[in-house]
XYZ file of C-alpha atoms in Angstrom:
660
model
C 0.144 -0.109 0.356
C 1.540 3.032 -1.154
C 1.769 6.012 0.885
C -0.833 8.555 0.350
C -3.237 5.323 0.363
C -2.226 4.860 3.938
C -2.247 8.610 4.732
C -6.339 8.556 2.761
C -7.225 5.326 5.161
C -6.366 7.207 8.315
C -8.158 10.096 6.783
C -11.128 8.164 6.377
C -10.754 7.060 9.669
C -11.640 10.962 11.152
C -14.216 11.578 7.933
C -15.282 7.188 7.657
C -18.436 9.426 5.000
C -19.046 11.210 2.495
C -21.237 13.394 4.138
C -18.861 14.314 7.155
C -15.966 14.876 5.057
C -18.124 17.516 2.732
C -18.719 19.068 6.075
C -15.809 18.728 7.192
C -14.417 20.926 3.554
C -17.313 23.480 3.860
C -17.215 23.999 7.679
C -12.928 24.940 7.110
C -13.581 27.141 3.794
C -16.217 28.935 6.014
C -13.759 29.466 8.763
C -10.818 30.401 5.786
C -13.827 33.456 5.531
C -13.309 34.970 8.832
C -11.459 37.918 9.769
C -8.459 37.453 11.312
C -7.751 37.485 14.910
C -6.405 39.630 16.843
C -2.103 39.850 17.823
C -0.801 41.264 21.019
C 2.809 41.234 21.703
C 3.967 42.982 24.644
C 7.958 42.865 25.656
C 10.707 43.687 28.336
C 8.002 42.673 31.245
C 10.016 42.643 34.033
C 8.360 41.865 36.777
C 5.592 45.235 36.262
C 3.467 42.662 37.544
C 0.013 44.986 38.270
C 0.572 47.494 34.722
C 1.428 44.159 32.530
C -2.600 43.078 33.961
C -3.644 46.510 32.971
C -2.787 45.943 29.404
C -3.312 42.138 29.490
C -6.583 43.493 30.706
C -7.576 46.336 28.988
C -5.991 44.686 25.877
C -4.140 47.841 25.253
C -6.748 50.064 24.826
C -8.810 47.542 22.349
C -11.400 47.178 25.183
C -12.397 50.581 25.131
C -12.102 50.490 21.340
C -14.879 48.597 20.653
C -17.003 49.714 23.741
C -16.993 53.430 22.245
C -17.895 51.790 18.938
C -20.935 49.886 20.264
C -21.734 52.960 22.815
C -20.488 56.098 21.674
C -23.971 56.984 20.782
C -25.731 56.284 23.780
C -23.405 56.312 26.398
C -21.498 59.224 27.935
C -17.903 59.203 28.451
C -18.038 58.311 32.422
C -20.684 55.375 31.449
C -18.624 54.457 28.904
C -15.471 54.487 31.713
C -17.330 52.697 34.278
C -17.799 49.793 31.365
C -14.378 49.249 30.992
C -13.425 49.555 34.159
C -15.875 47.002 35.117
C -14.445 45.490 32.478
C -11.146 44.982 33.514
C -11.354 44.502 37.404
C -14.920 42.994 37.375
C -14.626 41.987 41.011
C -13.181 44.900 42.747
C -15.555 47.135 40.509
C -18.841 45.579 41.574
C -17.211 45.475 45.369
C -16.474 49.322 45.059
C -19.782 49.914 43.139
C -21.985 47.729 46.057
C -20.600 49.859 48.491
C -21.994 53.561 47.524
C -25.200 52.046 46.651
C -27.782 51.300 49.581
C -30.996 49.942 48.639
C -31.343 46.426 46.435
C -33.737 47.700 43.742
C -31.689 50.225 42.936
C -28.368 47.454 42.826
C -29.869 45.480 41.222
C -31.975 48.266 37.843
C -27.982 48.270 37.458
C -27.377 44.865 37.578
C -30.304 44.845 34.041
C -28.765 47.584 32.706
C -24.758 45.837 33.396
C -25.753 42.612 31.820
C -27.977 44.254 28.715
C -24.495 45.505 27.987
C -22.259 43.327 28.783
C -24.043 41.005 26.849
C -24.856 43.283 23.618
C -21.373 43.719 23.467
C -19.731 40.485 24.612
C -22.366 40.036 21.300
C -19.876 42.422 18.718
C -16.604 41.069 20.164
C -17.716 37.376 19.160
C -19.131 38.255 15.915
C -15.660 37.400 14.332
C -15.117 33.934 15.540
C -17.189 30.613 14.825
C -19.743 29.801 17.197
C -18.187 26.851 18.623
C -14.913 28.642 19.154
C -16.719 30.911 20.895
C -18.525 28.306 22.693
C -15.403 26.320 24.257
C -14.463 30.400 24.533
C -17.720 30.483 27.860
C -17.107 29.790 31.738
C -18.118 26.464 32.668
C -20.749 27.873 35.624
C -22.414 30.168 33.093
C -22.236 28.547 29.029
C -25.389 27.448 28.192
C -26.476 30.520 29.526
C -24.411 33.052 27.885
C -24.556 30.753 24.617
C -28.525 31.722 25.387
C -27.944 34.850 25.899
C -25.607 36.150 22.741
C -27.392 34.111 20.296
C -30.618 36.660 21.211
C -32.375 37.546 17.720
C -33.921 40.629 19.026
C -35.872 42.073 14.974
C -38.547 38.356 16.505
C -40.225 38.644 19.746
C -41.103 35.326 20.438
C -38.724 34.793 23.208
C -38.487 37.963 24.366
C -40.390 36.868 27.705
C -37.802 33.864 27.912
C -34.652 35.933 27.375
C -36.197 38.061 30.571
C -36.721 35.144 32.389
C -32.856 34.315 32.450
C -32.021 38.054 33.507
C -34.572 38.008 36.140
C -33.523 34.938 37.035
C -30.385 35.434 37.337
C -30.846 38.664 40.138
C -32.954 36.760 41.923
C -31.095 33.931 42.572
C -28.210 36.222 43.631
C -25.419 35.367 41.095
C -25.391 38.910 38.669
C -21.651 39.526 40.272
C -20.104 35.721 38.688
C -22.391 36.254 35.823
C -21.182 39.833 35.588
C -17.575 38.705 35.802
C -17.848 35.525 34.241
C -18.272 37.463 30.690
C -15.674 39.766 31.603
C -13.293 38.015 31.315
C -15.049 36.235 28.301
C -15.230 39.491 26.024
C -11.565 40.512 27.941
C -10.542 36.739 25.720
C -12.665 37.349 22.299
C -11.066 40.930 22.274
C -7.848 38.741 22.560
C -6.476 35.275 19.731
C -3.586 35.396 20.940
C -1.132 36.691 23.171
C 3.174 36.361 22.473
C 5.880 37.670 24.668
C 8.403 38.673 23.344
C 11.196 38.646 26.410
C 11.984 40.098 29.647
C 9.317 38.758 31.889
C 12.855 38.109 34.635
C 13.768 40.633 37.167
C 13.681 44.910 38.157
C 10.556 44.566 39.155
C 8.735 42.725 42.384
C 6.897 39.802 40.836
C 7.486 37.772 37.580
C 6.315 35.141 38.808
C 2.526 35.834 38.825
C 2.980 37.224 35.985
C 4.322 33.587 34.320
C 0.488 32.595 36.195
C -1.236 34.492 34.923
C 0.693 33.553 31.369
C -0.425 30.056 32.390
C -3.566 30.830 32.369
C -4.235 32.649 29.131
C -5.228 30.963 25.948
C -3.404 31.319 23.266
C 0.347 32.561 24.454
C 3.947 31.868 22.918
C 7.024 33.126 24.425
C 10.080 33.964 23.124
C 12.823 34.241 25.386
C 14.853 37.295 26.462
C 17.698 37.193 28.527
C 16.489 38.407 31.226
C 14.537 35.297 31.703
C 17.925 32.879 30.351
C 19.500 33.877 33.530
C 17.003 33.292 35.028
C 16.747 29.301 33.184
C 20.190 28.998 33.200
C 19.808 28.956 37.638
C 16.649 27.233 37.428
C 18.813 24.723 35.396
C 21.787 23.895 37.642
C 24.298 27.025 36.596
C 25.715 28.184 39.448
C 27.113 32.086 37.729
C 23.872 32.226 36.243
C 21.899 31.945 40.784
C 25.018 34.442 41.055
C 23.781 36.597 38.658
C 20.202 36.659 39.011
C 20.618 36.837 43.116
C 22.931 40.093 42.670
C 20.312 41.450 39.823
C 17.214 40.923 43.127
C 19.987 42.546 45.313
C 20.461 45.115 43.161
C 17.077 45.574 42.421
C 16.127 45.374 45.994
C 13.689 42.023 45.309
C 15.194 39.086 47.011
C 12.202 38.722 48.023
C 11.379 36.544 44.820
C 13.876 34.491 45.843
C 12.835 33.710 49.304
C 9.266 34.417 49.393
C 7.857 33.238 45.889
C 10.317 30.082 45.513
C 11.091 29.723 48.626
C 15.227 29.731 48.401
C 16.472 30.160 51.962
C 19.112 32.466 51.489
C 20.092 32.493 54.879
C 24.406 31.024 54.244
C 25.371 33.505 52.300
C 23.563 36.436 54.423
C 25.390 34.920 57.244
C 28.438 34.124 55.078
C 28.291 38.553 53.652
C 27.832 39.759 57.875
C 30.808 37.750 58.528
C 32.956 37.682 56.081
C 32.513 41.920 54.745
C 32.730 43.830 58.041
C 33.588 46.702 56.924
C 30.890 49.150 55.800
C 30.335 48.398 51.891
C 30.338 51.518 49.670
C 27.609 53.197 48.303
C 28.312 50.860 44.648
C 26.142 47.724 46.516
C 24.127 50.008 48.097
C 19.832 48.978 46.486
C 17.781 50.681 44.231
C 15.783 52.072 46.136
C 13.768 54.817 46.288
C 13.664 56.302 50.240
C 10.531 58.395 49.573
C 7.724 55.468 48.155
C 9.211 52.046 49.879
C 9.189 52.207 53.516
C 12.562 49.925 55.110
C 15.016 49.186 57.786
C 18.729 50.618 57.663
C 19.601 47.620 58.897
C 18.471 45.638 56.130
C 19.519 47.733 54.078
C 22.806 47.252 55.183
C 22.204 43.491 54.875
C 21.419 43.138 51.643
C 24.451 45.654 50.521
C 27.174 43.155 52.212
C 24.771 40.449 50.384
C 25.076 42.146 46.897
C 28.990 42.877 47.352
C 29.220 38.702 48.342
C 27.901 37.692 45.803
C 29.427 40.412 43.715
C 32.394 38.644 43.978
C 31.402 34.687 43.449
C 29.995 35.640 40.324
C 33.206 37.687 39.185
C 35.341 34.524 40.508
C 32.689 31.383 38.402
C 32.743 33.465 35.272
C 36.564 33.626 35.787
C 36.539 30.503 35.717
C 34.928 30.061 32.855
C 35.995 32.267 30.075
C 39.535 29.644 31.037
C 38.100 26.432 30.010
C 36.219 28.003 27.359
C 38.573 29.537 25.374
C 36.210 29.632 22.273
C 34.531 32.348 23.764
C 37.362 35.278 23.386
C 36.263 36.833 26.820
C 39.395 36.816 27.844
C 39.668 41.187 28.256
C 36.779 40.117 31.346
C 38.677 38.331 33.548
C 40.047 41.100 36.102
C 40.670 39.584 39.160
C 43.770 39.134 38.146
C 44.324 42.823 36.815
C 44.219 44.068 39.970
C 47.764 45.626 42.448
C 45.163 44.385 45.608
C 48.045 46.650 47.459
C 48.115 50.235 45.517
C 43.585 49.435 45.014
C 44.612 49.951 40.915
C 43.354 47.762 38.163
C 45.140 48.381 34.816
C 42.406 47.704 32.429
C 43.261 47.877 28.146
C 46.739 50.207 29.158
C 46.386 51.912 30.891
C 46.048 51.972 35.289
C 42.675 53.279 37.346
C 41.816 53.117 40.893
C 39.077 51.913 42.012
C 36.516 52.685 44.811
C 36.486 50.096 46.564
C 39.352 48.090 47.461
C 37.846 44.916 50.199
C 38.533 41.836 48.715
C 38.533 39.945 52.541
C 38.027 37.058 49.474
C 40.415 36.798 47.341
C 43.627 35.562 47.222
C 45.587 38.175 44.805
C 47.233 34.444 43.235
C 44.539 32.716 42.984
C 41.919 35.168 42.418
C 39.747 33.147 40.617
C 39.283 30.290 43.664
C 36.380 30.212 45.864
C 36.968 29.960 50.253
C 35.847 26.665 50.862
C 32.431 29.648 52.189
C 32.443 30.323 49.113
C 32.274 26.850 47.811
C 29.155 25.578 50.326
C 27.013 28.388 49.367
C 27.513 27.397 45.751
C 26.026 24.171 46.452
C 23.669 24.392 48.857
C 22.069 27.479 46.011
C 22.269 24.848 43.465
C 20.679 22.769 44.871
C 18.026 24.989 45.911
C 17.161 26.419 42.919
C 16.910 22.934 40.485
C 14.550 21.270 43.941
C 12.579 25.377 44.435
C 8.927 23.231 43.019
C 7.544 26.778 41.767
C 11.054 28.140 40.223
C 11.455 24.812 37.938
C 6.925 25.072 37.615
C 7.847 28.666 36.214
C 10.632 27.422 34.097
C 8.932 24.568 32.647
C 6.510 26.403 30.702
C 8.801 28.981 29.684
C 10.973 25.871 27.911
C 7.445 24.859 27.115
C 6.332 27.351 25.774
C 9.439 29.356 24.467
C 11.502 29.646 21.654
C 14.288 31.970 20.063
C 12.156 33.422 17.478
C 9.295 32.773 15.873
C 7.990 33.411 12.636
C 4.886 33.790 12.998
C 1.671 35.574 10.339
C 5.035 36.613 8.079
C 6.364 38.372 10.848
C 9.611 37.479 12.723
C 10.103 37.614 16.578
C 12.641 37.388 18.843
C 13.853 38.777 22.142
C 17.206 41.128 21.198
C 19.210 40.963 17.603
C 20.725 38.632 14.912
C 24.320 39.582 15.260
C 25.769 41.265 12.574
C 28.782 42.187 11.599
C 29.770 45.941 10.142
C 29.061 44.688 7.093
C 25.993 43.278 6.759
C 26.772 39.964 7.324
C 25.602 36.804 9.660
C 27.949 37.482 12.516
C 29.908 33.507 13.297
C 30.652 32.271 16.330
C 31.876 28.374 16.695
C 30.442 26.241 19.513
C 32.521 23.229 19.397
C 34.014 21.978 16.180
C 31.283 23.869 13.869
C 30.481 26.527 13.270
C 27.669 29.060 13.210
C 25.908 32.343 11.835
C 21.843 34.327 11.183
C 19.304 32.206 11.556
C 21.551 28.681 12.463
C 23.087 29.675 15.193
C 19.860 30.930 16.657
C 18.266 26.980 16.260
C 22.113 26.177 18.467
C 21.598 28.340 21.324
C 17.763 27.292 21.141
C 19.586 23.573 20.983
C 21.766 24.129 24.064
C 19.056 25.762 25.698
C 16.586 23.344 26.269
C 19.606 20.247 26.331
C 21.094 22.567 29.368
C 18.191 21.938 31.516
C 17.111 18.042 30.522
C 21.055 16.938 30.547
C 21.706 15.242 33.086
C 25.247 14.023 32.176
C 27.729 16.252 34.241
C 30.799 16.589 31.316
C 28.621 17.608 28.611
C 26.272 19.270 31.080
C 28.628 22.061 32.172
C 28.916 22.286 28.571
C 25.477 23.905 27.777
C 25.406 25.951 31.147
C 28.737 27.124 29.244
C 26.979 28.590 26.768
C 24.002 29.695 28.339
C 25.652 32.197 30.516
C 27.555 33.520 27.088
C 23.952 33.851 25.848
C 24.183 36.249 29.182
C 26.822 37.848 28.425
C 28.098 36.996 25.023
C 29.366 39.455 21.996
C 27.865 37.576 19.873
C 24.810 36.861 21.766
C 21.449 37.168 20.252
C 19.733 37.815 22.932
C 22.959 40.186 24.486
C 24.020 42.345 21.445
C 27.031 44.310 22.366
C 30.396 43.323 22.568
C 30.892 43.131 26.265
C 29.502 43.459 30.035
C 30.970 45.872 32.489
C 29.809 45.315 35.419
C 32.876 44.831 37.111
C 33.281 48.509 36.058
C 30.026 49.850 37.022
C 30.619 48.096 40.780
C 34.913 49.690 41.234
C 35.707 52.445 38.669
C 34.423 55.870 38.788
C 36.069 56.479 34.997
C 32.651 55.996 33.056
C 34.456 55.246 29.926
C 34.988 51.318 31.349
C 31.555 51.475 31.265
C 31.496 51.508 27.873
C 29.259 48.745 26.269
C 29.271 49.113 21.997
C 25.792 47.670 20.939
C 26.824 45.076 18.429
C 26.784 45.912 14.627
C 22.424 45.237 14.514
C 21.066 47.892 16.344
C 22.444 50.604 13.368
C 22.220 48.388 10.142
C 18.126 47.435 11.778
C 17.514 51.779 11.194
C 18.201 49.660 6.868
C 16.025 48.650 4.320
C 17.875 45.436 2.762
C 19.386 44.961 6.670
C 15.603 43.703 7.557
C 14.903 41.855 4.723
C 17.920 39.561 4.939
C 17.236 39.025 8.032
C 13.584 38.422 6.795
C 14.930 35.811 4.375
C 17.795 33.927 6.010
C 14.607 32.962 8.552
C 11.879 32.241 5.480
C 9.804 34.935 5.253
C 8.373 37.113 2.618
C 10.133 40.637 2.529
C 7.512 42.068 1.246
C 5.479 41.004 3.789
C 7.231 40.663 6.894
C 8.365 42.877 9.920
C 10.667 42.494 12.315
C 9.226 42.353 16.307
C 11.386 42.562 19.207
C 11.745 44.192 22.692
C 15.796 44.601 24.908
C 17.237 47.902 23.850
C 14.070 50.656 25.759
C 13.151 53.378 23.271
C 14.224 57.119 24.610
C 11.474 58.339 23.196
C 11.921 61.130 24.423
C 15.752 61.961 23.481
C 13.262 61.595 19.515
C 14.297 58.044 18.870
C 11.262 56.514 17.456
C 10.493 52.388 17.735
C 8.962 52.047 13.544
C 12.472 51.840 12.188
C 13.088 50.517 8.647
C 10.462 52.390 6.409
C 7.756 49.719 8.618
C 9.877 46.613 8.596
C 11.806 46.429 12.029
C 9.290 47.470 15.195
C 10.690 48.154 18.001
C 7.961 47.205 21.613
C 10.485 47.656 24.561
C 9.736 51.528 25.213
C 10.565 51.061 29.740
C 7.868 49.086 31.505
C 10.191 48.309 34.121
C 9.621 51.748 36.819
C 14.221 51.917 36.636
C 13.940 52.357 32.109
C 11.032 55.315 32.366
C 12.876 58.512 32.853
C 15.255 57.575 29.874
C 12.478 56.339 27.695
C 9.476 59.158 28.584
C 7.072 56.179 28.885
C 5.984 53.276 29.733
C 5.845 50.846 27.677
C 5.346 49.893 23.974
C 2.886 47.370 22.753
C 1.889 46.238 19.067
C -1.606 45.097 18.457
C -1.969 43.411 14.771
C -6.050 42.491 14.231
C -7.508 42.160 10.518
C -7.192 46.118 9.277
C -3.255 45.856 10.538
C -0.878 47.249 12.705
C -1.223 49.373 15.081
C 1.996 50.555 17.905
C 0.586 51.781 21.304
C 2.646 54.171 22.994
C 1.358 53.760 27.605
C 2.164 56.447 30.073
C 3.132 54.899 33.132
C 0.702 52.824 35.125
C -0.222 53.791 38.625
C -2.353 51.655 40.966
C -5.177 48.925 40.466
C -7.061 50.907 43.752
C -6.279 54.502 41.047
C -7.679 52.480 38.717
C -11.127 51.101 39.521
C -11.434 54.060 42.231
C -11.106 56.224 40.278
C -11.870 54.748 36.746
C -8.424 56.064 35.646
C -7.140 53.959 32.533
C -3.528 53.982 31.490
C -3.648 57.074 29.066
C -1.750 54.937 25.533
C -1.242 56.990 22.049
C -1.946 54.595 19.081
C -0.163 54.511 15.305
C -1.025 52.933 12.819
C 2.019 51.116 11.084
C 0.594 49.480 8.861
C -2.943 49.662 6.846
C -4.167 46.352 5.594
C -6.358 48.082 1.738
C -9.310 44.572 2.448
C -9.856 43.427 5.739
C -7.479 40.680 6.469
C -8.671 37.211 6.311
C -8.248 33.788 8.488
C -6.763 32.530 4.898
C -4.651 34.976 4.897
C -2.595 33.308 7.879
C -0.794 30.480 9.100
C -3.780 28.653 11.152
C -5.280 29.180 6.784
C -2.006 27.775 5.026
C -2.222 24.638 7.027
C -6.782 24.868 6.810
C -5.865 24.928 3.343
C -4.151 22.066 3.184
C -6.593 20.037 5.317
C -9.326 22.201 2.360
C -6.831 19.781 0.161
C -6.990 17.115 1.648
C -10.189 15.947 2.372
C -10.511 16.653 -1.431
C -9.041 13.756 -2.323
C -10.534 12.075 0.220
C -13.325 12.793 -0.712
C -12.789 11.442 -4.739
C -11.232 8.640 -2.974
C -15.526 7.391 -1.658
C -16.144 8.887 -5.009
C -14.041 6.861 -7.131
C -14.762 3.925 -5.057
C -10.340 3.571 -3.627
C -12.227 3.893 -0.448
C -14.665 2.625 1.171
C -16.847 5.070 3.227
C -19.317 3.976 6.305
C -22.985 2.966 5.618
C -23.735 6.925 6.262
C -27.632 6.468 7.874
C -30.016 7.804 6.223
C -33.363 10.411 8.512
C -36.234 8.723 8.100
């Protein structure tokens, strides 16, 4: 039997009759003529859970736009804002409103009016989907009721009493708050069909764990790993140097709670070691970044964090030097600085020039063997590796990142990646040697992804170490697509005042990405049509207030890191970009800083967002023109072949039961 006939036999098991085959062809053809679903792009969230939640809930302003389309002629601006806030935060807004309304009758009237508006809006946002898709999205508890209300036909009065009784029963059974909540979340879900997170969930902000919990509950999402994500992925895989970097950054941004409280990893041994070893007062270079006006803190606690910060930084520099020595192909000898220090004079030699150190206190460094961990440091590292690898919640989150994530994604003619595709100055793809082979362009990113996955899964100690070393290189190496600079000057920023030593030269990609030809070459390298596609990435905050444009190369490149992280907002001048791509085209949305959930609920304050059209479709884009449509087209071709085989008797169909 030929492979073709084997395939048709398998297909016939799923569609055993002519009737079922033709029904599926009709269904798929119809689906392909629906409008393309809305894609929502976010990047560089950096633990800012509240702002992330708000942008996710309001669909980057998409829900407000739908409300305006339906109710602009009938509702005041205030009423539309109230409805929007209710949809974003249904439980909290209902509680807030119920405290201001005393009369039961008045509250019931508000419920009745609100339900009517929500149902009307839900019908509108659900209209671009098949009934089957909407049905699958319905909350289980109220699925039947919502489905009935969404199918209401106002042109015929026959079932008017039926629908009225449904609403009355919801009120009389005291289920209105729960029903409103359910339909509000349904609207949120239907407004955005698919979510793309283009890297950097972790670091700086306090709640990356809550962000991942939210993503795990999302109906349709993909992730492109960022440099801060792979640092945590390396740490969870057992990389000591990644763990040291994670702890250093957490201490630097006063976020050690994520380690201890969210992931249950004890830092007591590190704290005790830091207190006993770093007995001198540490300089401000290791003082955590905090806002003294907004955050309550104890001076003693900050002093402890400062000592831990320096202790783990020195451990990090030692571990990095050890990797550089055993991985000569990394070509990072210039980053070995501990052996360039004159410990008696308190100076360091870098690139032939001597600089004074701002801090000369190195109680754990042996000048004769500066990269050797002390016994106490070795014990701390061993215990931390064990703790990171056995933290149940951390492993759950990192496993999710591996399952849902990739180094890059080609999706609906667009190329998504976090940082860059490393380039030489002439625009050619920068090569990097991994063991015996040299890689560049798409092949390099594919190899990096393979190494990341093997680093997490491999149990053989020797092979695992090689993979983990490359994961660290992805964090800091010149040919890393996630880092995109020639060097990471962490030591210099802590210990040298002269800012010329702090310079980190960006990869040529960041200049060349303004060039149309360069962007088209990258799209072709990844198998995409350069006349249709866009490159969408984050990683480098767009300094809008200095005149930088996030749309580059005549629209071929879109950078959506505008500063979700509060640490960047003073330089970017805004609080993040997001991108919407629906059947009408692409819109770039810039956001002003999010204040608080309380402010959003009580004062109905929405993030001030500005939309900018990136590309407008001449004709409304349909599912047929998407990746899903291309897959469905192939399915239809196969089903038509099966149908021909039924008609010509090549395959026998099951006897169809005729209705009587």
